[in-house]
PDB file of C-alpha atoms in Angstrom:
ATOM      1  CA  UNK A  10       0.000   0.000   0.000  1.00  0.00           C
ATOM      2  CA  UNK A  11       1.011   3.588  -0.506  1.00  0.00           C
ATOM      3  CA  UNK A  12       0.005   4.959   2.879  1.00  0.00           C
ATOM      4  CA  UNK A  13       1.268   4.802   6.453  1.00  0.00           C
ATOM      5  CA  UNK A  14       0.429   1.434   7.958  1.00  0.00           C
ATOM      6  CA  UNK A  15       0.010   0.782  11.661  1.00  0.00           C
ATOM      7  CA  UNK A  16      -0.440  -2.496  13.490  1.00  0.00           C
ATOM      8  CA  UNK A  17      -2.210  -3.829  15.344  1.00  0.00           C
ATOM      9  CA  UNK A  18      -5.346  -1.862  14.598  1.00  0.00           C
ATOM     10  CA  UNK A  19      -6.719  -2.605  18.066  1.00  0.00           C
ATOM     11  CA  UNK A  20      -4.926  -3.772  21.198  1.00  0.00           C
ATOM     12  CA  UNK A  21      -6.369  -4.692  24.568  1.00  0.00           C
ATOM     13  CA  UNK A  22      -3.837  -4.986  27.369  1.00  0.00           C
ATOM     14  CA  UNK A  23      -4.188  -5.861  31.012  1.00  0.00           C
ATOM     15  CA  UNK A  24      -2.848  -3.227  33.343  1.00  0.00           C
ATOM     16  CA  UNK A  25       0.821  -3.851  33.909  1.00  0.00           C
ATOM     17  CA  UNK A  26       1.450  -5.544  30.562  1.00  0.00           C
ATOM     18  CA  UNK A  27       3.983  -4.269  28.040  1.00  0.00           C
ATOM     19  CA  UNK A  28       2.810  -3.424  24.518  1.00  0.00           C
ATOM     20  CA  UNK A  29       4.555  -2.697  21.231  1.00  0.00           C
ATOM     21  CA  UNK A  30       2.920  -0.707  18.465  1.00  0.00           C
ATOM     22  CA  UNK A  31       4.307  -0.783  14.952  1.00  0.00           C
ATOM     23  CA  UNK A  32       4.416   1.901  12.264  1.00  0.00           C
ATOM     24  CA  UNK A  33       5.399   1.347   8.636  1.00  0.00           C
ATOM     25  CA  UNK A  34       5.869   4.788   7.105  1.00  0.00           C
ATOM     26  CA  UNK A  35       5.612   5.631   3.445  1.00  0.00           C
ATOM     27  CA  UNK A  36       8.719   4.323   1.702  1.00  0.00           C
ATOM     28  CA  UNK A  37      11.457   6.925   1.492  1.00  0.00           C
ATOM     29  CA  UNK A  38       9.958   9.254   4.058  1.00  0.00           C
ATOM     30  CA  UNK A  39      12.643  10.795   6.220  1.00  0.00           C
ATOM     31  CA  UNK A  40      10.524  12.144   9.066  1.00  0.00           C
ATOM     32  CA  UNK A  41       8.345  10.056  11.376  1.00  0.00           C
ATOM     33  CA  UNK A  42       6.104  11.213  14.199  1.00  0.00           C
ATOM     34  CA  UNK A  43       4.111   9.549  16.965  1.00  0.00           C
ATOM     35  CA  UNK A  44       1.018  11.163  18.469  1.00  0.00           C
ATOM     36  CA  UNK A  45      -1.383  10.134  21.214  1.00  0.00           C
ATOM     37  CA  UNK A  46      -5.072  10.923  20.816  1.00  0.00           C
ATOM     38  CA  UNK A  47      -7.435  10.512  23.765  1.00  0.00           C
ATOM     39  CA  UNK A  48     -11.127  10.097  23.025  1.00  0.00           C
ATOM     40  CA  UNK A  49     -12.675  13.406  21.982  1.00  0.00           C
ATOM     41  CA  UNK A  50      -9.344  15.234  21.994  1.00  0.00           C
ATOM     42  CA  UNK A  51      -6.867  16.378  19.408  1.00  0.00           C
ATOM     43  CA  UNK A  52      -3.664  14.421  18.805  1.00  0.00           C
ATOM     44  CA  UNK A  53      -0.801  15.238  21.149  1.00  0.00           C
ATOM     45  CA  UNK A  54       2.814  15.026  20.038  1.00  0.00           C
ATOM     46  CA  UNK A  55       4.930  12.251  21.538  1.00  0.00           C
ATOM     47  CA  UNK A  56       8.150  12.015  19.556  1.00  0.00           C
ATOM     48  CA  UNK A  57       9.874  12.739  16.217  1.00  0.00           C
ATOM     49  CA  UNK A  58      12.497  10.871  14.200  1.00  0.00           C
ATOM     50  CA  UNK A  59      14.587  12.056  11.314  1.00  0.00           C
ATOM     51  CA  UNK A  60      15.784   8.850   9.698  1.00  0.00           C
ATOM     52  CA  UNK A  61      16.997   6.722  12.638  1.00  0.00           C
ATOM     53  CA  UNK A  62      17.723   9.674  14.922  1.00  0.00           C
ATOM     54  CA  UNK A  63      15.188  10.545  17.574  1.00  0.00           C
ATOM     55  CA  UNK A  64      15.433  14.334  17.547  1.00  0.00           C
ATOM     56  CA  UNK A  65      12.563  15.204  19.847  1.00  0.00           C
ATOM     57  CA  UNK A  66      11.023  13.063  22.565  1.00  0.00           C
ATOM     58  CA  UNK A  67       9.669  15.888  24.641  1.00  0.00           C
ATOM     59  CA  UNK A  68       6.086  14.613  24.420  1.00  0.00           C
ATOM     60  CA  UNK A  69       6.659  11.159  25.873  1.00  0.00           C
ATOM     61  CA  UNK A  70       4.609  11.216  29.097  1.00  0.00           C
ATOM     62  CA  UNK A  71       6.873   9.030  31.208  1.00  0.00           C
ATOM     63  CA  UNK A  72       9.887   6.757  31.082  1.00  0.00           C
ATOM     64  CA  UNK A  73       7.473   3.866  30.479  1.00  0.00           C
ATOM     65  CA  UNK A  74       7.201   5.110  26.881  1.00  0.00           C
ATOM     66  CA  UNK A  75       9.993   4.291  24.472  1.00  0.00           C
ATOM     67  CA  UNK A  76      10.210   4.663  20.695  1.00  0.00           C
ATOM     68  CA  UNK A  77      12.768   3.467  18.203  1.00  0.00           C
ATOM     69  CA  UNK A  78      13.438   3.514  14.479  1.00  0.00           C
ATOM     70  CA  UNK A  79      16.681   1.559  14.192  1.00  0.00           C
ATOM     71  CA  UNK A  80      17.018   1.466  10.400  1.00  0.00           C
ATOM     72  CA  UNK A  81      15.295   4.698   9.583  1.00  0.00           C
ATOM     73  CA  UNK A  82      12.120   3.101   8.276  1.00  0.00           C
ATOM     74  CA  UNK A  83       9.817   1.021  10.521  1.00  0.00           C
ATOM     75  CA  UNK A  84       9.244   2.441  13.979  1.00  0.00           C
ATOM     76  CA  UNK A  85       8.021   0.836  17.187  1.00  0.00           C
ATOM     77  CA  UNK A  86       6.406   2.578  20.137  1.00  0.00           C
ATOM     78  CA  UNK A  87       6.723   0.538  23.297  1.00  0.00           C
ATOM     79  CA  UNK A  88       4.787   1.131  26.481  1.00  0.00           C
ATOM     80  CA  UNK A  89       5.912  -0.700  29.571  1.00  0.00           C
ATOM     81  CA  UNK A  90       3.694  -1.577  32.547  1.00  0.00           C
ATOM     82  CA  UNK A  91       0.604  -0.119  30.889  1.00  0.00           C
ATOM     83  CA  UNK A  92      -1.825   1.879  32.987  1.00  0.00           C
ATOM     84  CA  UNK A  93      -5.438   2.809  32.345  1.00  0.00           C
ATOM     85  CA  UNK A  94      -4.525   6.393  31.458  1.00  0.00           C
ATOM     86  CA  UNK A  95      -2.497   5.031  28.541  1.00  0.00           C
ATOM     87  CA  UNK A  96      -5.757   4.084  26.810  1.00  0.00           C
ATOM     88  CA  UNK A  97      -5.869   6.139  23.616  1.00  0.00           C
ATOM     89  CA  UNK A  98      -5.364   5.991  19.875  1.00  0.00           C
ATOM     90  CA  UNK A  99      -1.691   6.100  18.937  1.00  0.00           C
ATOM     91  CA  UNK A 100      -1.123   7.747  15.578  1.00  0.00           C
ATOM     92  CA  UNK A 101       1.962   7.575  13.416  1.00  0.00           C
ATOM     93  CA  UNK A 102       2.722  10.059  10.644  1.00  0.00           C
ATOM     94  CA  UNK A 103       5.519  10.351   8.119  1.00  0.00           C
ATOM     95  CA  UNK A 104       6.718  13.061   5.779  1.00  0.00           C
ATOM     96  CA  UNK A 105       9.104  13.055   2.868  1.00  0.00           C
ATOM     97  CA  UNK A 106      11.472  15.789   3.920  1.00  0.00           C
ATOM     98  CA  UNK A 107      12.869  17.662   6.853  1.00  0.00           C
ATOM     99  CA  UNK A 108      11.393  21.039   5.970  1.00  0.00           C
ATOM    100  CA  UNK A 109       8.828  22.467   8.304  1.00  0.00           C
ATOM    101  CA  UNK A 110       6.140  22.738   5.651  1.00  0.00           C
ATOM    102  CA  UNK A 111       6.453  19.201   4.326  1.00  0.00           C
ATOM    103  CA  UNK A 112       3.059  17.498   4.399  1.00  0.00           C
ATOM    104  CA  UNK A 113       2.717  14.724   6.961  1.00  0.00           C
ATOM    105  CA  UNK A 114       0.606  11.654   6.192  1.00  0.00           C
ATOM    106  CA  UNK A 115      -1.088   9.875   9.080  1.00  0.00           C
ATOM    107  CA  UNK A 116      -1.864   6.213   9.553  1.00  0.00           C
ATOM    108  CA  UNK A 117      -5.214   4.993  10.876  1.00  0.00           C
ATOM    109  CA  UNK A 118      -3.810   4.547  14.347  1.00  0.00           C
ATOM    110  CA  UNK A 119      -3.721   1.794  16.945  1.00  0.00           C
ATOM    111  CA  UNK A 120      -6.478   1.942  19.542  1.00  0.00           C
ATOM    112  CA  UNK A 121      -5.039   0.785  22.865  1.00  0.00           C
ATOM    113  CA  UNK A 122      -7.410  -0.135  25.655  1.00  0.00           C
ATOM    114  CA  UNK A 123      -5.915  -0.944  29.044  1.00  0.00           C
ATOM    115  CA  UNK A 124      -8.235  -2.934  31.303  1.00  0.00           C
TER     116      UNK A 124
ATOM    117  CA  UNK B  25     -17.887   2.692  16.327  1.00  0.00           C
ATOM    118  CA  UNK B  26     -15.089   5.030  17.249  1.00  0.00           C
ATOM    119  CA  UNK B  27     -15.784   8.720  17.547  1.00  0.00           C
ATOM    120  CA  UNK B  28     -13.325  11.538  17.606  1.00  0.00           C
ATOM    121  CA  UNK B  29     -16.166  14.017  18.016  1.00  0.00           C
ATOM    122  CA  UNK B  30     -17.294  13.464  21.578  1.00  0.00           C
ATOM    123  CA  UNK B  31     -17.798  16.703  23.502  1.00  0.00           C
ATOM    124  CA  UNK B  32     -16.345  18.829  20.719  1.00  0.00           C
ATOM    125  CA  UNK B  33     -17.891  22.077  19.472  1.00  0.00           C
ATOM    126  CA  UNK B  34     -20.274  21.200  16.675  1.00  0.00           C
ATOM    127  CA  UNK B  35     -21.173  23.125  13.555  1.00  0.00           C
ATOM    128  CA  UNK B  36     -24.245  22.022  11.628  1.00  0.00           C
ATOM    129  CA  UNK B  37     -24.695  23.282   8.077  1.00  0.00           C
ATOM    130  CA  UNK B  38     -27.100  22.562   5.268  1.00  0.00           C
ATOM    131  CA  UNK B  39     -25.701  20.757   2.257  1.00  0.00           C
ATOM    132  CA  UNK B  40     -24.679  23.310  -0.336  1.00  0.00           C
ATOM    133  CA  UNK B  41     -24.094  26.117   2.150  1.00  0.00           C
ATOM    134  CA  UNK B  42     -20.667  27.484   3.005  1.00  0.00           C
ATOM    135  CA  UNK B  43     -19.002  26.465   6.280  1.00  0.00           C
ATOM    136  CA  UNK B  44     -16.646  28.517   8.401  1.00  0.00           C
ATOM    137  CA  UNK B  45     -14.624  26.821  11.121  1.00  0.00           C
ATOM    138  CA  UNK B  46     -12.630  29.008  13.477  1.00  0.00           C
ATOM    139  CA  UNK B  47      -9.547  28.364  15.549  1.00  0.00           C
ATOM    140  CA  UNK B  48      -7.518  30.403  18.019  1.00  0.00           C
ATOM    141  CA  UNK B  49      -3.862  29.475  18.302  1.00  0.00           C
ATOM    142  CA  UNK B  50      -1.629  30.136  21.230  1.00  0.00           C
ATOM    143  CA  UNK B  51       2.001  30.406  20.179  1.00  0.00           C
ATOM    144  CA  UNK B  52       3.039  33.714  18.653  1.00  0.00           C
ATOM    145  CA  UNK B  53       6.260  32.022  17.480  1.00  0.00           C
ATOM    146  CA  UNK B  54       4.336  29.681  15.190  1.00  0.00           C
ATOM    147  CA  UNK B  55       5.052  30.362  11.554  1.00  0.00           C
ATOM    148  CA  UNK B  56       3.246  27.511   9.849  1.00  0.00           C
ATOM    149  CA  UNK B  57      -0.371  26.433  10.200  1.00  0.00           C
ATOM    150  CA  UNK B  58      -2.291  23.435   8.947  1.00  0.00           C
ATOM    151  CA  UNK B  59      -5.905  22.333   8.804  1.00  0.00           C
ATOM    152  CA  UNK B  60      -6.642  18.619   9.141  1.00  0.00           C
ATOM    153  CA  UNK B  61      -9.834  16.644   8.606  1.00  0.00           C
ATOM    154  CA  UNK B  62     -10.407  13.528  10.693  1.00  0.00           C
ATOM    155  CA  UNK B  63     -13.171  11.065   9.947  1.00  0.00           C
ATOM    156  CA  UNK B  64     -14.265   8.551  12.542  1.00  0.00           C
ATOM    157  CA  UNK B  65     -11.803   5.677  12.833  1.00  0.00           C
ATOM    158  CA  UNK B  66      -9.195   7.327  10.623  1.00  0.00           C
ATOM    159  CA  UNK B  67      -6.078   9.393  11.079  1.00  0.00           C
ATOM    160  CA  UNK B  68      -6.018  13.140  10.375  1.00  0.00           C
ATOM    161  CA  UNK B  69      -5.893  14.070   6.704  1.00  0.00           C
ATOM    162  CA  UNK B  70      -4.105  17.195   5.460  1.00  0.00           C
ATOM    163  CA  UNK B  71      -6.454  19.767   3.906  1.00  0.00           C
ATOM    164  CA  UNK B  72      -4.536  22.996   3.467  1.00  0.00           C
ATOM    165  CA  UNK B  73      -1.670  24.900   5.010  1.00  0.00           C
ATOM    166  CA  UNK B  74      -0.513  28.492   5.273  1.00  0.00           C
ATOM    167  CA  UNK B  75       2.709  30.193   6.279  1.00  0.00           C
ATOM    168  CA  UNK B  76       2.756  33.164   8.598  1.00  0.00           C
ATOM    169  CA  UNK B  77       3.854  35.549   5.836  1.00  0.00           C
ATOM    170  CA  UNK B  78       0.481  35.059   4.159  1.00  0.00           C
ATOM    171  CA  UNK B  79      -3.015  35.984   5.287  1.00  0.00           C
ATOM    172  CA  UNK B  80      -5.030  33.934   2.821  1.00  0.00           C
ATOM    173  CA  UNK B  81      -4.596  30.770   0.811  1.00  0.00           C
ATOM    174  CA  UNK B  82      -7.075  29.003  -1.419  1.00  0.00           C
ATOM    175  CA  UNK B  83      -7.414  25.376  -2.388  1.00  0.00           C
ATOM    176  CA  UNK B  84     -10.129  23.388  -4.051  1.00  0.00           C
ATOM    177  CA  UNK B  85     -13.368  24.473  -2.287  1.00  0.00           C
ATOM    178  CA  UNK B  86     -11.362  25.503   0.778  1.00  0.00           C
ATOM    179  CA  UNK B  87      -9.837  28.784   1.904  1.00  0.00           C
ATOM    180  CA  UNK B  88      -7.716  29.411   4.969  1.00  0.00           C
ATOM    181  CA  UNK B  89      -7.485  32.853   6.517  1.00  0.00           C
ATOM    182  CA  UNK B  90      -4.812  33.842   9.014  1.00  0.00           C
ATOM    183  CA  UNK B  91      -4.994  36.853  11.327  1.00  0.00           C
ATOM    184  CA  UNK B  92      -1.726  37.033  13.229  1.00  0.00           C
ATOM    185  CA  UNK B  93      -2.744  40.109  15.169  1.00  0.00           C
ATOM    186  CA  UNK B  94      -5.392  38.206  17.086  1.00  0.00           C
ATOM    187  CA  UNK B  95      -3.866  34.735  16.532  1.00  0.00           C
ATOM    188  CA  UNK B  96      -6.861  33.437  14.670  1.00  0.00           C
ATOM    189  CA  UNK B  97      -7.277  30.958  11.831  1.00  0.00           C
ATOM    190  CA  UNK B  98     -10.362  30.083   9.893  1.00  0.00           C
ATOM    191  CA  UNK B  99     -11.234  27.415   7.362  1.00  0.00           C
ATOM    192  CA  UNK B 100     -13.918  28.148   4.827  1.00  0.00           C
ATOM    193  CA  UNK B 101     -15.499  25.289   2.904  1.00  0.00           C
ATOM    194  CA  UNK B 102     -17.568  26.259  -0.111  1.00  0.00           C
ATOM    195  CA  UNK B 103     -20.699  24.340  -1.113  1.00  0.00           C
ATOM    196  CA  UNK B 104     -20.428  21.918   1.808  1.00  0.00           C
ATOM    197  CA  UNK B 105     -21.090  18.284   0.929  1.00  0.00           C
ATOM    198  CA  UNK B 106     -22.079  15.284   3.107  1.00  0.00           C
ATOM    199  CA  UNK B 107     -18.565  13.915   2.616  1.00  0.00           C
ATOM    200  CA  UNK B 108     -17.232  16.957   4.446  1.00  0.00           C
ATOM    201  CA  UNK B 109     -18.749  15.704   7.704  1.00  0.00           C
ATOM    202  CA  UNK B 110     -15.826  15.093  10.049  1.00  0.00           C
ATOM    203  CA  UNK B 111     -13.849  16.670  12.876  1.00  0.00           C
ATOM    204  CA  UNK B 112     -11.587  19.512  11.763  1.00  0.00           C
ATOM    205  CA  UNK B 113      -8.406  20.433  13.622  1.00  0.00           C
ATOM    206  CA  UNK B 114      -6.180  23.426  13.197  1.00  0.00           C
ATOM    207  CA  UNK B 115      -2.525  22.838  13.985  1.00  0.00           C
ATOM    208  CA  UNK B 116       0.501  25.062  14.418  1.00  0.00           C
ATOM    209  CA  UNK B 117       4.255  24.642  14.180  1.00  0.00           C
ATOM    210  CA  UNK B 118       6.707  26.998  15.837  1.00  0.00           C
ATOM    211  CA  UNK B 119       9.489  28.151  13.591  1.00  0.00           C
ATOM    212  CA  UNK B 120      12.293  25.677  13.098  1.00  0.00           C
ATOM    213  CA  UNK B 121      10.545  22.792  14.833  1.00  0.00           C
ATOM    214  CA  UNK B 122       8.869  19.719  13.395  1.00  0.00           C
ATOM    215  CA  UNK B 123       6.495  19.272  16.343  1.00  0.00           C
ATOM    216  CA  UNK B 124       2.897  20.086  15.457  1.00  0.00           C
ATOM    217  CA  UNK B 125       0.462  21.208  18.143  1.00  0.00           C
ATOM    218  CA  UNK B 126      -3.196  20.479  17.440  1.00  0.00           C
ATOM    219  CA  UNK B 127      -6.009  22.725  18.593  1.00  0.00           C
ATOM    220  CA  UNK B 128      -9.419  21.759  19.871  1.00  0.00           C
ATOM    221  CA  UNK B 129     -11.351  20.179  17.034  1.00  0.00           C
ATOM    222  CA  UNK B 130     -14.684  21.218  15.602  1.00  0.00           C
ATOM    223  CA  UNK B 131     -17.197  18.635  14.492  1.00  0.00           C
ATOM    224  CA  UNK B 132     -18.848  19.529  11.210  1.00  0.00           C
ATOM    225  CA  UNK B 133     -22.238  17.941  10.549  1.00  0.00           C
ATOM    226  CA  UNK B 134     -23.689  18.371   7.079  1.00  0.00           C
ATOM    227  CA  UNK B 135     -27.450  18.112   6.891  1.00  0.00           C
ATOM    228  CA  UNK B 136     -28.602  16.617   3.575  1.00  0.00           C
TER     229      UNK B 136
END
Protein backbone atom coordinates (compact mmCIF):
# COMPACT_ATOMS: atom_id res chain seq x y z
CA UNK A 1 0.00 0.00 0.00
CA UNK A 2 1.01 3.59 -0.51
CA UNK A 3 0.01 4.96 2.88
CA UNK A 4 1.27 4.80 6.45
CA UNK A 5 0.43 1.43 7.96
CA UNK A 6 0.01 0.78 11.66
CA UNK A 7 -0.44 -2.50 13.49
CA UNK A 8 -2.21 -3.83 15.34
CA UNK A 9 -5.35 -1.86 14.60
CA UNK A 10 -6.72 -2.61 18.07
CA UNK A 11 -4.93 -3.77 21.20
CA UNK A 12 -6.37 -4.69 24.57
CA UNK A 13 -3.84 -4.99 27.37
CA UNK A 14 -4.19 -5.86 31.01
CA UNK A 15 -2.85 -3.23 33.34
CA UNK A 16 0.82 -3.85 33.91
CA UNK A 17 1.45 -5.54 30.56
CA UNK A 18 3.98 -4.27 28.04
CA UNK A 19 2.81 -3.42 24.52
CA UNK A 20 4.55 -2.70 21.23
CA UNK A 21 2.92 -0.71 18.47
CA UNK A 22 4.31 -0.78 14.95
CA UNK A 23 4.42 1.90 12.26
CA UNK A 24 5.40 1.35 8.64
CA UNK A 25 5.87 4.79 7.10
CA UNK A 26 5.61 5.63 3.45
CA UNK A 27 8.72 4.32 1.70
CA UNK A 28 11.46 6.92 1.49
CA UNK A 29 9.96 9.25 4.06
CA UNK A 30 12.64 10.80 6.22
CA UNK A 31 10.52 12.14 9.07
CA UNK A 32 8.35 10.06 11.38
CA UNK A 33 6.10 11.21 14.20
CA UNK A 34 4.11 9.55 16.96
CA UNK A 35 1.02 11.16 18.47
CA UNK A 36 -1.38 10.13 21.21
CA UNK A 37 -5.07 10.92 20.82
CA UNK A 38 -7.44 10.51 23.77
CA UNK A 39 -11.13 10.10 23.02
CA UNK A 40 -12.67 13.41 21.98
CA UNK A 41 -9.34 15.23 21.99
CA UNK A 42 -6.87 16.38 19.41
CA UNK A 43 -3.66 14.42 18.80
CA UNK A 44 -0.80 15.24 21.15
CA UNK A 45 2.81 15.03 20.04
CA UNK A 46 4.93 12.25 21.54
CA UNK A 47 8.15 12.02 19.56
CA UNK A 48 9.87 12.74 16.22
CA UNK A 49 12.50 10.87 14.20
CA UNK A 50 14.59 12.06 11.31
CA UNK A 51 15.78 8.85 9.70
CA UNK A 52 17.00 6.72 12.64
CA UNK A 53 17.72 9.67 14.92
CA UNK A 54 15.19 10.55 17.57
CA UNK A 55 15.43 14.33 17.55
CA UNK A 56 12.56 15.20 19.85
CA UNK A 57 11.02 13.06 22.56
CA UNK A 58 9.67 15.89 24.64
CA UNK A 59 6.09 14.61 24.42
CA UNK A 60 6.66 11.16 25.87
CA UNK A 61 4.61 11.22 29.10
CA UNK A 62 6.87 9.03 31.21
CA UNK A 63 9.89 6.76 31.08
CA UNK A 64 7.47 3.87 30.48
CA UNK A 65 7.20 5.11 26.88
CA UNK A 66 9.99 4.29 24.47
CA UNK A 67 10.21 4.66 20.69
CA UNK A 68 12.77 3.47 18.20
CA UNK A 69 13.44 3.51 14.48
CA UNK A 70 16.68 1.56 14.19
CA UNK A 71 17.02 1.47 10.40
CA UNK A 72 15.29 4.70 9.58
CA UNK A 73 12.12 3.10 8.28
CA UNK A 74 9.82 1.02 10.52
CA UNK A 75 9.24 2.44 13.98
CA UNK A 76 8.02 0.84 17.19
CA UNK A 77 6.41 2.58 20.14
CA UNK A 78 6.72 0.54 23.30
CA UNK A 79 4.79 1.13 26.48
CA UNK A 80 5.91 -0.70 29.57
CA UNK A 81 3.69 -1.58 32.55
CA UNK A 82 0.60 -0.12 30.89
CA UNK A 83 -1.83 1.88 32.99
CA UNK A 84 -5.44 2.81 32.35
CA UNK A 85 -4.53 6.39 31.46
CA UNK A 86 -2.50 5.03 28.54
CA UNK A 87 -5.76 4.08 26.81
CA UNK A 88 -5.87 6.14 23.62
CA UNK A 89 -5.36 5.99 19.87
CA UNK A 90 -1.69 6.10 18.94
CA UNK A 91 -1.12 7.75 15.58
CA UNK A 92 1.96 7.58 13.42
CA UNK A 93 2.72 10.06 10.64
CA UNK A 94 5.52 10.35 8.12
CA UNK A 95 6.72 13.06 5.78
CA UNK A 96 9.10 13.06 2.87
CA UNK A 97 11.47 15.79 3.92
CA UNK A 98 12.87 17.66 6.85
CA UNK A 99 11.39 21.04 5.97
CA UNK A 100 8.83 22.47 8.30
CA UNK A 101 6.14 22.74 5.65
CA UNK A 102 6.45 19.20 4.33
CA UNK A 103 3.06 17.50 4.40
CA UNK A 104 2.72 14.72 6.96
CA UNK A 105 0.61 11.65 6.19
CA UNK A 106 -1.09 9.88 9.08
CA UNK A 107 -1.86 6.21 9.55
CA UNK A 108 -5.21 4.99 10.88
CA UNK A 109 -3.81 4.55 14.35
CA UNK A 110 -3.72 1.79 16.95
CA UNK A 111 -6.48 1.94 19.54
CA UNK A 112 -5.04 0.78 22.86
CA UNK A 113 -7.41 -0.13 25.66
CA UNK A 114 -5.92 -0.94 29.04
CA UNK A 115 -8.23 -2.93 31.30
CA UNK B 1 -17.89 2.69 16.33
CA UNK B 2 -15.09 5.03 17.25
CA UNK B 3 -15.78 8.72 17.55
CA UNK B 4 -13.32 11.54 17.61
CA UNK B 5 -16.17 14.02 18.02
CA UNK B 6 -17.29 13.46 21.58
CA UNK B 7 -17.80 16.70 23.50
CA UNK B 8 -16.34 18.83 20.72
CA UNK B 9 -17.89 22.08 19.47
CA UNK B 10 -20.27 21.20 16.68
CA UNK B 11 -21.17 23.13 13.56
CA UNK B 12 -24.24 22.02 11.63
CA UNK B 13 -24.70 23.28 8.08
CA UNK B 14 -27.10 22.56 5.27
CA UNK B 15 -25.70 20.76 2.26
CA UNK B 16 -24.68 23.31 -0.34
CA UNK B 17 -24.09 26.12 2.15
CA UNK B 18 -20.67 27.48 3.00
CA UNK B 19 -19.00 26.47 6.28
CA UNK B 20 -16.65 28.52 8.40
CA UNK B 21 -14.62 26.82 11.12
CA UNK B 22 -12.63 29.01 13.48
CA UNK B 23 -9.55 28.36 15.55
CA UNK B 24 -7.52 30.40 18.02
CA UNK B 25 -3.86 29.48 18.30
CA UNK B 26 -1.63 30.14 21.23
CA UNK B 27 2.00 30.41 20.18
CA UNK B 28 3.04 33.71 18.65
CA UNK B 29 6.26 32.02 17.48
CA UNK B 30 4.34 29.68 15.19
CA UNK B 31 5.05 30.36 11.55
CA UNK B 32 3.25 27.51 9.85
CA UNK B 33 -0.37 26.43 10.20
CA UNK B 34 -2.29 23.43 8.95
CA UNK B 35 -5.91 22.33 8.80
CA UNK B 36 -6.64 18.62 9.14
CA UNK B 37 -9.83 16.64 8.61
CA UNK B 38 -10.41 13.53 10.69
CA UNK B 39 -13.17 11.07 9.95
CA UNK B 40 -14.26 8.55 12.54
CA UNK B 41 -11.80 5.68 12.83
CA UNK B 42 -9.20 7.33 10.62
CA UNK B 43 -6.08 9.39 11.08
CA UNK B 44 -6.02 13.14 10.38
CA UNK B 45 -5.89 14.07 6.70
CA UNK B 46 -4.10 17.19 5.46
CA UNK B 47 -6.45 19.77 3.91
CA UNK B 48 -4.54 23.00 3.47
CA UNK B 49 -1.67 24.90 5.01
CA UNK B 50 -0.51 28.49 5.27
CA UNK B 51 2.71 30.19 6.28
CA UNK B 52 2.76 33.16 8.60
CA UNK B 53 3.85 35.55 5.84
CA UNK B 54 0.48 35.06 4.16
CA UNK B 55 -3.02 35.98 5.29
CA UNK B 56 -5.03 33.93 2.82
CA UNK B 57 -4.60 30.77 0.81
CA UNK B 58 -7.08 29.00 -1.42
CA UNK B 59 -7.41 25.38 -2.39
CA UNK B 60 -10.13 23.39 -4.05
CA UNK B 61 -13.37 24.47 -2.29
CA UNK B 62 -11.36 25.50 0.78
CA UNK B 63 -9.84 28.78 1.90
CA UNK B 64 -7.72 29.41 4.97
CA UNK B 65 -7.49 32.85 6.52
CA UNK B 66 -4.81 33.84 9.01
CA UNK B 67 -4.99 36.85 11.33
CA UNK B 68 -1.73 37.03 13.23
CA UNK B 69 -2.74 40.11 15.17
CA UNK B 70 -5.39 38.21 17.09
CA UNK B 71 -3.87 34.74 16.53
CA UNK B 72 -6.86 33.44 14.67
CA UNK B 73 -7.28 30.96 11.83
CA UNK B 74 -10.36 30.08 9.89
CA UNK B 75 -11.23 27.42 7.36
CA UNK B 76 -13.92 28.15 4.83
CA UNK B 77 -15.50 25.29 2.90
CA UNK B 78 -17.57 26.26 -0.11
CA UNK B 79 -20.70 24.34 -1.11
CA UNK B 80 -20.43 21.92 1.81
CA UNK B 81 -21.09 18.28 0.93
CA UNK B 82 -22.08 15.28 3.11
CA UNK B 83 -18.56 13.91 2.62
CA UNK B 84 -17.23 16.96 4.45
CA UNK B 85 -18.75 15.70 7.70
CA UNK B 86 -15.83 15.09 10.05
CA UNK B 87 -13.85 16.67 12.88
CA UNK B 88 -11.59 19.51 11.76
CA UNK B 89 -8.41 20.43 13.62
CA UNK B 90 -6.18 23.43 13.20
CA UNK B 91 -2.53 22.84 13.98
CA UNK B 92 0.50 25.06 14.42
CA UNK B 93 4.26 24.64 14.18
CA UNK B 94 6.71 27.00 15.84
CA UNK B 95 9.49 28.15 13.59
CA UNK B 96 12.29 25.68 13.10
CA UNK B 97 10.54 22.79 14.83
CA UNK B 98 8.87 19.72 13.39
CA UNK B 99 6.49 19.27 16.34
CA UNK B 100 2.90 20.09 15.46
CA UNK B 101 0.46 21.21 18.14
CA UNK B 102 -3.20 20.48 17.44
CA UNK B 103 -6.01 22.72 18.59
CA UNK B 104 -9.42 21.76 19.87
CA UNK B 105 -11.35 20.18 17.03
CA UNK B 106 -14.68 21.22 15.60
CA UNK B 107 -17.20 18.63 14.49
CA UNK B 108 -18.85 19.53 11.21
CA UNK B 109 -22.24 17.94 10.55
CA UNK B 110 -23.69 18.37 7.08
CA UNK B 111 -27.45 18.11 6.89
CA UNK B 112 -28.60 16.62 3.57
